[in-house]
Amino acid sequence: MIRIGLLGAGRIGQIHARSVNALDNVEIVAIHDPADEAAAYVQAMTGAARASLLEIVDDPDIDAVIIASPAMQHAEQIMEAANGGKHIFCEKPIDLDMNKVRECVAAVEKAGVKMMVGFNHRFDTNFNAVKRNIENGEVGEVELVQITSRDPSAPSMDYLKSSGGIFVDMMIHDFDMARYVLDDEIVEVYATGSVLTDPAIGKIGDLDTATATLKSAKGRVAVITNSRRSSYGYDQRVEVHGSKGMVRANNLRGTSVTLANSTGYRSDPLLDYFQERYAVSYKAELQTFCRVISGQDEKHPDHIDGLKAIELAEAAWESYRKGRMIKIGE
Amino acid sequence: MIRIGLLGAGRIGQIHARSVNALDNVEIVAIHDPADEAAAYVQAMTGAARASLLEIVDDPDIDAVIIASPAMQHAEQIMEAANGGKHIFCEKPIDLDMNKVRECVAAVEKAGVKMMVGFNHRFDTNFNAVKRNIENGEVGEVELVQITSRDPSAPSMDYLKSSGGIFVDMMIHDFDMARYVLDDEIVEVYATGSVLTDPAIGKIGDLDTATATLKSAKGRVAVITNSRRSSYGYDQRVEVHGSKGMVRANNLRGTSVTLANSTGYRSDPLLDYFQERYAVSYKAELQTFCRVISGQDEKHPDHIDGLKAIELAEAAWESYRKGRMIKIGE
Amino acid sequence: MIRIGLLGAGRIGQIHARSVNALDNVEIVAIHDPADEAAAYVQAMTGAARASLLEIVDDPDIDAVIIASPAMQHAEQIMEAANGGKHIFCEKPIDLDMNKVRECVAAVEKAGVKMMVGFNHRFDTNFNAVKRNIENGEVGEVELVQITSRDPSAPSMDYLKSSGGIFVDMMIHDFDMARYVLDDEIVEVYATGSVLTDPAIGKIGDLDTATATLKSAKGRVAVITNSRRSSYGYDQRVEVHGSKGMVRANNLRGTSVTLANSTGYRSDPLLDYFQERYAVSYKAELQTFCRVISGQDEKHPDHIDGLKAIELAEAAWESYRKGRMIKIGE
Amino acid sequence: MIRIGLLGAGRIGQIHARSVNALDNVEIVAIHDPADEAAAYVQAMTGAARASLLEIVDDPDIDAVIIASPAMQHAEQIMEAANGGKHIFCEKPIDLDMNKVRECVAAVEKAGVKMMVGFNHRFDTNFNAVKRNIENGEVGEVELVQITSRDPSAPSMDYLKSSGGIFVDMMIHDFDMARYVLDDEIVEVYATGSVLTDPAIGKIGDLDTATATLKSAKGRVAVITNSRRSSYGYDQRVEVHGSKGMVRANNLRGTSVTLANSTGYRSDPLLDYFQERYAVSYKAELQTFCRVISGQDEKHPDHIDGLKAIELAEAAWESYRKGRMIKIGE
């Protein structure tokens, strides 16, 4: 039995608690969240006790923590958990500050615990099938990747203010996906964007429409586009071109129904948002985390993947500010 | 808490037991199946005791039965359950013999219990959306319905021998779907078919390729095609044409991935078979049964729907044998 | 140079005249049509002279006739043209009366002229690709064929009155297509239908919604559905199931454009009607006719194909009237 | 009658000659091409005489020229034609050197002749429908545009050497399309690329995989990806996102046929290359040119559009070399 402490019982913490509930041989035994209501909700769902961070990381019966707290708390919680010898599942991003990210990585490596970062897109059935097709040689040598991510609408301004901005908060998943399917380290980043959906987003220094162009060591190219507005649902596509062919994961909708009349053929909008689109991948992600800490699985997005994604997001912001391509590690 | 006795713990009984497990306020408390292994499997899954049919129908603490036994046992179990005052969920068909079906219907009505027949296709998200589009007036007056059902392969000869043949065993779902979307009673049936996949199927008097043409009281037409062979997965489509438009439920596949190369664009075969294709609808079906017997829902495929579908299947066999259209109730 | 006399200068005669104009080494040299305006239109298009039927069939410099007159004139024109030693391209149907059709066939065979019937669907790029896939063995042994034909709206009542009814006027193309892709002679026909779009159609004894079930000598099954109403454009589909797979020709639309918003994804309605949908196949058809009469091609829908299709249409009407399956040649 | 002199009788000159042949009230009356074989081919097709450039531009009976010669001859021919008072249809690019392009534009404006540049993508039925949807307000305010162009294979090295490189030779169409659908002037360009398909392309300083990110005055963003390799046919897509929705032109294939078997569903590769994909648009383009010089139409890609596209292509090369975003007109 794997015993887990949950740090953060909000929206995403609840998703993970539900995933844990559905798995055998793993349970949430302690919950840390200053918000009474959220904590109580997950307590009712899991039967777990409420505890402080220190109580959790000091408890010898707890094997691992799931960090689902606000981003600015991640680094401290990672450090404490690593020092306490707990395996760590941490939502993205590790932290907004690269120096802190490096400290976390160092702490994890020193402690010898396993750490997995919540890049749940890697666990999506469809993106997984894309990856498998690449590994099986169906597309040959990868040459060009196109990733499209469009949220139905922007989060609250409160959330946005401490989110790190679009490259850190939203495009980070696409940076990780680009690394995953390019199968090569990224060495160059150019990024730009605009404020087109809501001037308030611009006032806090963020963007709502953004694009990045990445180049890998072998010269492979990835192009990412992001928007905080999508009238037709949550748009999540990956398209990989190679020397032998192309593989692409198309979007998902709620039904397979088509309606036809004099205005044409109509099918459903896309699934609403990440809760629906990635419902299956959230479960697969937690299952993999359990397998990884039990030594049954090796492959997972780890602390280094978490660091690399932040590095790209930081480079994207720098590129945007300077109007030029940034070499990673320059 | 609804307490259920499960009659039949084989493949389909296990599907229903799993659905019950996932629901709140309902549990399987007794299992009747002569096969030790199947019974033990569901006992382990549910914690229920093993019991005889009479013990179950006489137990005052049991509210309802789920009948998932072989078709030839349905009628007796329905009669006993009705006499015992239990609500009944029964897999299709009620029985292969119309006289026995009528006796069951009479017993259910006399006992005043609720009965639901396992036409799970009605609970499929996609066919449901088709129905809603009809009800919302999107297609206008229904005129013509096309239903395609193709199994990946034939069941075992043992199963087929006591199945009632393709019109009773397989097309019965499509007869019910035709009634559901035509929204009018069927008055004429013509059916024919062939043995094209396996001569052994012909030797027991059955068909593997079959089609039926139905006409309703208002002159609406439905055309059904069935085959016991489909190389590309489990093909399940419904297409409804009306005065204002057309609505159609397309097939489902495992991923949204497309692979393109010099041979063209390729997407996945369809989902394998009913367990995958109707996974969601099996759960929704049991949920509806619980709501119906709790008085929270009225709409469900009931004993009359069960009878009508058998009537059509019988008419189809008669039509095939006589080479002519059969008027229902002629 | 092939010299052609055009019998009938109406809508379909003009389509064929345009096809001839676009071909090398063939010209329309004489036009026979009692309607001055239609004749003048095609004269202006081709530079051909106006002539009587007898002048055309007696002219030793004319090689062939294209019969595009009303259906009731076909038989006489075929007989005269055959007797005059002219090759014949004749629009479907040869005649509404099977006895007359047989006389035409006898005359053509006695005269030793080539005759091609205007089953232009065989020349459609997509249906052709379906046929090639069957011939190449991609679907294995053909088992079940589904053909859907839906006109955007019914022709005028005047046209319908002398059209032979839906099985002769409309479904005849599908009977020919069924024979083409079943690759086996049809031995059984069941047909039925309704009047659902316009009671006036029923008053002249015709149907607007119709279906036929065909069985071939080898037990292969074809199901055809027809309607005189389709709000979303001209629906023309063929789907062929075999022992190894399925091949299907989907519909065509004017653009490849998709529009997405909060109501879903929308694509164009289908092409309007046969002039647009079969524009390419009309040209290919006439080109084949020229190749056939020049001895460069053998494969074409000939007088026997024309006869077989009428035979099926007659059987369909008989089946509808008698409410039973009709054995061909019974 | 419009009388045209054709300058250049190679592959693209022949396409235009064929388009002219199919139009009423326009003819090619003179052909200038040093290559005897090409000239003779178009002479046979059109009946036109062979002539020198000066004979053509001095001939008072000639109204216009079509410039389909190699790119390095365009500027001289434009200058001569403009000075001779001829209307000009010129293939892209106007010239590889921006200074020469400006001279051409000045000469055309001074002469007061009409000039149209061969951005034939604007005349494609599908891209046209995209544009119409934008104009009709279906997508709201344009925010983000994604353009994908992939050639089946690279042209010959001989051609590539004098082509101006991928941004001038290939992406120029996409720059024009971006301007067309962004509906706003582009003010920033970032471009990069790689050599991944053939090292020989790198040796002459060109790229085979390229991408550009454009930003318009209003902050609208366009992302273009190009490749000289596409195993699955000629990939040509435009996708436009706006405040109210998305509109996209999908690819075209030769048939609408789908084949399904145990390996999945398969449809055709895309149309081979530009001759097939843009067959209709080449005709529409010449038709528009004739309407423009007859004063019947105003809208067309003109000399300024030709200049702007070159400006973007030059900026792309500069961006690639400097590794930074280039401001147009900086």
PDB file of N, CA and C in Angstrom, chain B residues 143-144 146 148 150 190 192-194 196-197 209 211 213 215 218-221 223 225 229 231-232 235 237 239 241 243-246 248 320 323-325, chain C residues 143-144 146 148 150 190 192-194 196-197 209 211 213 215 218-221 223 225 227 229 231-232 235 237 239 241 243-246 248 320 323-325:
ATOM      1  N   GLU B 143     -38.435  10.380 -41.821  1.00  0.00           N
ATOM      2  CA  GLU B 143     -38.881   9.704 -43.046  1.00  0.00           C
ATOM      3  C   GLU B 143     -38.187   8.361 -43.276  1.00  0.00           C
ATOM      4  N   LEU B 144     -36.882   8.343 -43.060  1.00  0.00           N
ATOM      5  CA  LEU B 144     -36.112   7.155 -43.442  1.00  0.00           C
ATOM      6  C   LEU B 144     -34.973   6.981 -42.451  1.00  0.00           C
ATOM      7  N   GLN B 146     -31.569   4.517 -41.392  1.00  0.00           N
ATOM      8  CA  GLN B 146     -30.634   3.472 -41.815  1.00  0.00           C
ATOM      9  C   GLN B 146     -29.795   3.063 -40.603  1.00  0.00           C
ATOM     10  N   THR B 148     -26.868   0.370 -39.244  1.00  0.00           N
ATOM     11  CA  THR B 148     -25.835  -0.591 -39.630  1.00  0.00           C
ATOM     12  C   THR B 148     -25.235  -1.189 -38.368  1.00  0.00           C
ATOM     13  N   ARG B 150     -22.514  -4.315 -37.363  1.00  0.00           N
ATOM     14  CA  ARG B 150     -21.637  -5.385 -37.838  1.00  0.00           C
ATOM     15  C   ARG B 150     -20.739  -5.824 -36.684  1.00  0.00           C
ATOM     16  N   TYR B 190     -40.016  -6.822 -43.749  1.00  0.00           N
ATOM     17  CA  TYR B 190     -39.466  -7.761 -44.727  1.00  0.00           C
ATOM     18  C   TYR B 190     -38.025  -8.002 -44.323  1.00  0.00           C
ATOM     19  N   THR B 192     -34.396 -10.560 -45.110  1.00  0.00           N
ATOM     20  CA  THR B 192     -33.724 -11.639 -45.837  1.00  0.00           C
ATOM     21  C   THR B 192     -32.271 -11.682 -45.379  1.00  0.00           C
ATOM     22  N   GLY B 193     -31.529 -12.617 -45.931  1.00  0.00           N
ATOM     23  CA  GLY B 193     -30.139 -12.735 -45.515  1.00  0.00           C
ATOM     24  C   GLY B 193     -29.464 -13.900 -46.200  1.00  0.00           C
ATOM     25  N   SER B 194     -28.221 -14.118 -45.830  1.00  0.00           N
ATOM     26  CA  SER B 194     -27.412 -15.139 -46.479  1.00  0.00           C
ATOM     27  C   SER B 194     -26.390 -15.696 -45.499  1.00  0.00           C
ATOM     28  N   LEU B 196     -22.589 -16.185 -45.678  1.00  0.00           N
ATOM     29  CA  LEU B 196     -21.440 -15.835 -46.505  1.00  0.00           C
ATOM     30  C   LEU B 196     -20.120 -15.934 -45.760  1.00  0.00           C
ATOM     31  N   THR B 197     -20.167 -16.013 -44.438  1.00  0.00           N
ATOM     32  CA  THR B 197     -18.895 -16.000 -43.700  1.00  0.00           C
ATOM     33  C   THR B 197     -18.483 -17.390 -43.230  1.00  0.00           C
ATOM     34  N   THR B 209     -25.388 -12.749 -42.563  1.00  0.00           N
ATOM     35  CA  THR B 209     -25.539 -11.472 -43.253  1.00  0.00           C
ATOM     36  C   THR B 209     -27.041 -11.288 -43.390  1.00  0.00           C
ATOM     37  N   THR B 211     -30.631  -8.461 -43.522  1.00  0.00           N
ATOM     38  CA  THR B 211     -31.179  -7.118 -43.674  1.00  0.00           C
ATOM     39  C   THR B 211     -32.681  -7.170 -43.446  1.00  0.00           C
ATOM     40  N   THR B 213     -36.305  -4.581 -43.730  1.00  0.00           N
ATOM     41  CA  THR B 213     -36.943  -3.330 -44.130  1.00  0.00           C
ATOM     42  C   THR B 213     -38.239  -3.216 -43.340  1.00  0.00           C
ATOM     43  N   LYS B 215     -41.642  -0.824 -42.074  1.00  0.00           N
ATOM     44  CA  LYS B 215     -42.455   0.358 -42.368  1.00  0.00           C
ATOM     45  C   LYS B 215     -43.348   0.618 -41.168  1.00  0.00           C
ATOM     46  N   LYS B 218     -47.179   5.384 -40.052  1.00  0.00           N
ATOM     47  CA  LYS B 218     -47.203   6.618 -40.842  1.00  0.00           C
ATOM     48  C   LYS B 218     -46.442   6.502 -42.159  1.00  0.00           C
ATOM     49  N   GLY B 219     -45.961   5.300 -42.479  1.00  0.00           N
ATOM     50  CA  GLY B 219     -45.234   5.116 -43.734  1.00  0.00           C
ATOM     51  C   GLY B 219     -43.754   5.395 -43.639  1.00  0.00           C
ATOM     52  N   ARG B 220     -43.259   5.645 -42.440  1.00  0.00           N
ATOM     53  CA  ARG B 220     -41.817   5.838 -42.266  1.00  0.00           C
ATOM     54  C   ARG B 220     -41.096   4.521 -42.508  1.00  0.00           C
ATOM     55  N   VAL B 221     -39.899   4.602 -43.049  1.00  0.00           N
ATOM     56  CA  VAL B 221     -39.180   3.402 -43.465  1.00  0.00           C
ATOM     57  C   VAL B 221     -37.873   3.289 -42.682  1.00  0.00           C
ATOM     58  N   VAL B 223     -34.308   0.770 -42.608  1.00  0.00           N
ATOM     59  CA  VAL B 223     -33.553  -0.303 -43.237  1.00  0.00           C
ATOM     60  C   VAL B 223     -32.403  -0.666 -42.303  1.00  0.00           C
ATOM     61  N   THR B 225     -29.074  -3.276 -41.655  1.00  0.00           N
ATOM     62  CA  THR B 225     -28.176  -4.307 -42.182  1.00  0.00           C
ATOM     63  C   THR B 225     -27.310  -4.840 -41.047  1.00  0.00           C
ATOM     64  N   ARG B 229     -19.459 -10.330 -39.595  1.00  0.00           N
ATOM     65  CA  ARG B 229     -18.041 -10.146 -39.930  1.00  0.00           C
ATOM     66  C   ARG B 229     -17.763  -8.669 -40.204  1.00  0.00           C
ATOM     67  N   SER B 231     -14.042  -6.593 -40.487  1.00  0.00           N
ATOM     68  CA  SER B 231     -12.584  -6.635 -40.301  1.00  0.00           C
ATOM     69  C   SER B 231     -12.062  -5.381 -39.603  1.00  0.00           C
ATOM     70  N   TYR B 232     -12.813  -4.287 -39.666  1.00  0.00           N
ATOM     71  CA  TYR B 232     -12.315  -2.986 -39.210  1.00  0.00           C
ATOM     72  C   TYR B 232     -12.883  -2.596 -37.846  1.00  0.00           C
ATOM     73  N   ASP B 235     -18.907  -2.112 -35.982  1.00  0.00           N
ATOM     74  CA  ASP B 235     -19.536  -1.043 -36.756  1.00  0.00           C
ATOM     75  C   ASP B 235     -20.967  -0.830 -36.269  1.00  0.00           C
ATOM     76  N   ARG B 237     -23.824   2.130 -36.500  1.00  0.00           N
ATOM     77  CA  ARG B 237     -24.226   3.452 -36.996  1.00  0.00           C
ATOM     78  C   ARG B 237     -25.739   3.589 -37.093  1.00  0.00           C
ATOM     79  N   GLU B 239     -28.532   6.425 -38.783  1.00  0.00           N
ATOM     80  CA  GLU B 239     -28.687   7.626 -39.621  1.00  0.00           C
ATOM     81  C   GLU B 239     -30.165   7.874 -39.824  1.00  0.00           C
ATOM     82  N   HIS B 241     -33.108  10.330 -41.458  1.00  0.00           N
ATOM     83  CA  HIS B 241     -33.462  11.383 -42.405  1.00  0.00           C
ATOM     84  C   HIS B 241     -34.875  11.870 -42.130  1.00  0.00           C
ATOM     85  N   SER B 243     -37.792  15.486 -42.738  1.00  0.00           N
ATOM     86  CA  SER B 243     -38.229  16.518 -43.677  1.00  0.00           C
ATOM     87  C   SER B 243     -37.309  17.739 -43.653  1.00  0.00           C
ATOM     88  N   LYS B 244     -36.612  17.962 -42.549  1.00  0.00           N
ATOM     89  CA  LYS B 244     -35.780  19.161 -42.437  1.00  0.00           C
ATOM     90  C   LYS B 244     -34.281  18.892 -42.468  1.00  0.00           C
ATOM     91  N   GLY B 245     -33.891  17.646 -42.260  1.00  0.00           N
ATOM     92  CA  GLY B 245     -32.470  17.385 -42.243  1.00  0.00           C
ATOM     93  C   GLY B 245     -32.150  15.950 -41.881  1.00  0.00           C
ATOM     94  N   MET B 246     -30.903  15.707 -41.638  1.00  0.00           N
ATOM     95  CA  MET B 246     -30.423  14.359 -41.336  1.00  0.00           C
ATOM     96  C   MET B 246     -29.569  14.419 -40.079  1.00  0.00           C
ATOM     97  N   ARG B 248     -26.968  11.793 -37.714  1.00  0.00           N
ATOM     98  CA  ARG B 248     -26.309  10.484 -37.792  1.00  0.00           C
ATOM     99  C   ARG B 248     -25.308  10.348 -36.661  1.00  0.00           C
ATOM    100  N   TYR B 320     -38.418 -14.057 -43.827  1.00  0.00           N
ATOM    101  CA  TYR B 320     -37.317 -14.723 -44.527  1.00  0.00           C
ATOM    102  C   TYR B 320     -37.759 -16.088 -45.058  1.00  0.00           C
ATOM    103  N   GLY B 323     -40.501 -15.452 -47.852  1.00  0.00           N
ATOM    104  CA  GLY B 323     -40.165 -14.603 -48.988  1.00  0.00           C
ATOM    105  C   GLY B 323     -41.167 -13.496 -49.234  1.00  0.00           C
ATOM    106  N   ARG B 324     -41.794 -13.046 -48.167  1.00  0.00           N
ATOM    107  CA  ARG B 324     -42.735 -11.925 -48.350  1.00  0.00           C
ATOM    108  C   ARG B 324     -42.758 -11.019 -47.127  1.00  0.00           C
ATOM    109  N   MET B 325     -43.319  -9.867 -47.314  1.00  0.00           N
ATOM    110  CA  MET B 325     -43.502  -8.911 -46.230  1.00  0.00           C
ATOM    111  C   MET B 325     -44.538  -9.450 -45.250  1.00  0.00           C
TER     112      MET B 325
ATOM    113  N   GLU C 143     -19.892  -9.037 -49.920  1.00  0.00           N
ATOM    114  CA  GLU C 143     -20.971  -9.628 -49.142  1.00  0.00           C
ATOM    115  C   GLU C 143     -22.219  -8.744 -49.074  1.00  0.00           C
ATOM    116  N   LEU C 144     -22.019  -7.463 -48.847  1.00  0.00           N
ATOM    117  CA  LEU C 144     -23.166  -6.577 -48.586  1.00  0.00           C
ATOM    118  C   LEU C 144     -22.861  -5.199 -49.155  1.00  0.00           C
ATOM    119  N   GLN C 146     -24.395  -1.182 -49.658  1.00  0.00           N
ATOM    120  CA  GLN C 146     -25.396  -0.188 -49.261  1.00  0.00           C
ATOM    121  C   GLN C 146     -25.282   1.022 -50.184  1.00  0.00           C
ATOM    122  N   THR C 148     -27.000   4.723 -51.192  1.00  0.00           N
ATOM    123  CA  THR C 148     -27.897   5.805 -50.775  1.00  0.00           C
ATOM    124  C   THR C 148     -27.967   6.841 -51.885  1.00  0.00           C
ATOM    125  N   ARG C 150     -30.229  10.343 -52.754  1.00  0.00           N
ATOM    126  CA  ARG C 150     -31.279  11.277 -52.334  1.00  0.00           C
ATOM    127  C   ARG C 150     -31.208  12.524 -53.200  1.00  0.00           C
ATOM    128  N   TYR C 190     -36.829  -7.264 -53.416  1.00  0.00           N
ATOM    129  CA  TYR C 190     -37.957  -6.807 -52.617  1.00  0.00           C
ATOM    130  C   TYR C 190     -37.882  -5.296 -52.582  1.00  0.00           C
ATOM    131  N   THR C 192     -40.092  -1.545 -51.374  1.00  0.00           N
ATOM    132  CA  THR C 192     -41.248  -0.875 -50.793  1.00  0.00           C
ATOM    133  C   THR C 192     -40.955   0.617 -50.731  1.00  0.00           C
ATOM    134  N   GLY C 193     -41.924   1.362 -50.238  1.00  0.00           N
ATOM    135  CA  GLY C 193     -41.728   2.804 -50.182  1.00  0.00           C
ATOM    136  C   GLY C 193     -42.964   3.509 -49.688  1.00  0.00           C
ATOM    137  N   SER C 194     -42.883   4.820 -49.668  1.00  0.00           N
ATOM    138  CA  SER C 194     -43.959   5.624 -49.100  1.00  0.00           C
ATOM    139  C   SER C 194     -44.030   6.966 -49.807  1.00  0.00           C
ATOM    140  N   LEU C 196     -44.079  10.593 -48.529  1.00  0.00           N
ATOM    141  CA  LEU C 196     -43.884  11.365 -47.304  1.00  0.00           C
ATOM    142  C   LEU C 196     -43.574  12.832 -47.568  1.00  0.00           C
ATOM    143  N   THR C 197     -43.225  13.161 -48.803  1.00  0.00           N
ATOM    144  CA  THR C 197     -42.813  14.557 -49.048  1.00  0.00           C
ATOM    145  C   THR C 197     -43.908  15.370 -49.720  1.00  0.00           C
ATOM    146  N   THR C 209     -40.194   8.090 -51.311  1.00  0.00           N
ATOM    147  CA  THR C 209     -39.251   7.472 -50.383  1.00  0.00           C
ATOM    148  C   THR C 209     -39.301   5.985 -50.715  1.00  0.00           C
ATOM    149  N   THR C 211     -37.136   1.958 -50.992  1.00  0.00           N
ATOM    150  CA  THR C 211     -35.990   1.110 -50.672  1.00  0.00           C
ATOM    151  C   THR C 211     -36.136  -0.219 -51.380  1.00  0.00           C
ATOM    152  N   THR C 213     -34.266  -4.251 -51.606  1.00  0.00           N
ATOM    153  CA  THR C 213     -33.307  -5.236 -51.113  1.00  0.00           C
ATOM    154  C   THR C 213     -33.098  -6.250 -52.226  1.00  0.00           C
ATOM    155  N   LYS C 215     -30.871  -9.626 -53.818  1.00  0.00           N
ATOM    156  CA  LYS C 215     -29.959 -10.731 -53.497  1.00  0.00           C
ATOM    157  C   LYS C 215     -29.425 -11.299 -54.801  1.00  0.00           C
ATOM    158  N   LYS C 218     -25.082 -15.615 -55.771  1.00  0.00           N
ATOM    159  CA  LYS C 218     -24.171 -16.124 -54.735  1.00  0.00           C
ATOM    160  C   LYS C 218     -24.619 -15.748 -53.323  1.00  0.00           C
ATOM    161  N   GLY C 219     -25.799 -15.125 -53.204  1.00  0.00           N
ATOM    162  CA  GLY C 219     -26.296 -14.752 -51.886  1.00  0.00           C
ATOM    163  C   GLY C 219     -25.824 -13.384 -51.411  1.00  0.00           C
ATOM    164  N   ARG C 220     -25.120 -12.650 -52.243  1.00  0.00           N
ATOM    165  CA  ARG C 220     -24.695 -11.293 -51.869  1.00  0.00           C
ATOM    166  C   ARG C 220     -25.931 -10.392 -51.780  1.00  0.00           C
ATOM    167  N   VAL C 221     -25.887  -9.457 -50.868  1.00  0.00           N
ATOM    168  CA  VAL C 221     -27.061  -8.630 -50.599  1.00  0.00           C
ATOM    169  C   VAL C 221     -26.748  -7.160 -50.898  1.00  0.00           C
ATOM    170  N   VAL C 223     -28.647  -3.265 -50.486  1.00  0.00           N
ATOM    171  CA  VAL C 223     -29.767  -2.486 -49.970  1.00  0.00           C
ATOM    172  C   VAL C 223     -29.658  -1.073 -50.540  1.00  0.00           C
ATOM    173  N   THR C 225     -31.469   2.793 -50.737  1.00  0.00           N
ATOM    174  CA  THR C 225     -32.501   3.725 -50.256  1.00  0.00           C
ATOM    175  C   THR C 225     -32.524   4.963 -51.142  1.00  0.00           C
ATOM    176  N   SER C 227     -34.641   8.856 -51.840  1.00  0.00           N
ATOM    177  CA  SER C 227     -35.640   9.837 -51.422  1.00  0.00           C
ATOM    178  C   SER C 227     -35.632  10.990 -52.402  1.00  0.00           C
ATOM    179  N   ARG C 229     -36.211  13.906 -51.389  1.00  0.00           N
ATOM    180  CA  ARG C 229     -35.978  15.095 -50.563  1.00  0.00           C
ATOM    181  C   ARG C 229     -34.655  14.968 -49.829  1.00  0.00           C
ATOM    182  N   SER C 231     -32.345  17.924 -47.766  1.00  0.00           N
ATOM    183  CA  SER C 231     -32.135  19.352 -47.476  1.00  0.00           C
ATOM    184  C   SER C 231     -30.675  19.752 -47.587  1.00  0.00           C
ATOM    185  N   TYR C 232     -29.767  18.784 -47.484  1.00  0.00           N
ATOM    186  CA  TYR C 232     -28.332  19.095 -47.381  1.00  0.00           C
ATOM    187  C   TYR C 232     -27.575  18.851 -48.685  1.00  0.00           C
ATOM    188  N   ASP C 235     -27.257  13.618 -52.221  1.00  0.00           N
ATOM    189  CA  ASP C 235     -26.590  12.578 -51.436  1.00  0.00           C
ATOM    190  C   ASP C 235     -26.409  11.325 -52.292  1.00  0.00           C
ATOM    191  N   ARG C 237     -24.072   7.932 -52.199  1.00  0.00           N
ATOM    192  CA  ARG C 237     -23.042   7.129 -51.523  1.00  0.00           C
ATOM    193  C   ARG C 237     -23.127   5.661 -51.902  1.00  0.00           C
ATOM    194  N   GLU C 239     -21.381   1.947 -50.505  1.00  0.00           N
ATOM    195  CA  GLU C 239     -20.547   1.317 -49.472  1.00  0.00           C
ATOM    196  C   GLU C 239     -20.576  -0.189 -49.712  1.00  0.00           C
ATOM    197  N   HIS C 241     -19.168  -3.914 -48.516  1.00  0.00           N
ATOM    198  CA  HIS C 241     -18.532  -4.732 -47.484  1.00  0.00           C
ATOM    199  C   HIS C 241     -18.156  -6.089 -48.070  1.00  0.00           C
ATOM    200  N   SER C 243     -15.335  -9.782 -47.489  1.00  0.00           N
ATOM    201  CA  SER C 243     -14.729 -10.672 -46.495  1.00  0.00           C
ATOM    202  C   SER C 243     -13.464 -10.080 -45.892  1.00  0.00           C
ATOM    203  N   LYS C 244     -12.797  -9.176 -46.599  1.00  0.00           N
ATOM    204  CA  LYS C 244     -11.538  -8.626 -46.105  1.00  0.00           C
ATOM    205  C   LYS C 244     -11.612  -7.177 -45.649  1.00  0.00           C
ATOM    206  N   GLY C 245     -12.670  -6.486 -46.061  1.00  0.00           N
ATOM    207  CA  GLY C 245     -12.735  -5.080 -45.679  1.00  0.00           C
ATOM    208  C   GLY C 245     -13.921  -4.379 -46.295  1.00  0.00           C
ATOM    209  N   MET C 246     -13.916  -3.078 -46.171  1.00  0.00           N
ATOM    210  CA  MET C 246     -15.021  -2.251 -46.652  1.00  0.00           C
ATOM    211  C   MET C 246     -14.447  -1.121 -47.498  1.00  0.00           C
ATOM    212  N   ARG C 248     -15.810   2.530 -49.493  1.00  0.00           N
ATOM    213  CA  ARG C 248     -16.974   3.414 -49.564  1.00  0.00           C
ATOM    214  C   ARG C 248     -16.601   4.696 -50.296  1.00  0.00           C
ATOM    215  N   TYR C 320     -43.426  -4.193 -54.824  1.00  0.00           N
ATOM    216  CA  TYR C 320     -44.143  -3.198 -54.016  1.00  0.00           C
ATOM    217  C   TYR C 320     -45.646  -3.465 -54.061  1.00  0.00           C
ATOM    218  N   GLY C 323     -46.322  -6.947 -52.269  1.00  0.00           N
ATOM    219  CA  GLY C 323     -45.857  -7.109 -50.888  1.00  0.00           C
ATOM    220  C   GLY C 323     -45.017  -8.352 -50.690  1.00  0.00           C
ATOM    221  N   ARG C 324     -44.312  -8.765 -51.726  1.00  0.00           N
ATOM    222  CA  ARG C 324     -43.445  -9.932 -51.546  1.00  0.00           C
ATOM    223  C   ARG C 324     -42.189  -9.823 -52.403  1.00  0.00           C
ATOM    224  N   MET C 325     -41.239 -10.667 -52.118  1.00  0.00           N
ATOM    225  CA  MET C 325     -40.017 -10.732 -52.897  1.00  0.00           C
ATOM    226  C   MET C 325     -40.332 -11.316 -54.283  1.00  0.00           C
TER     227      MET C 325
END
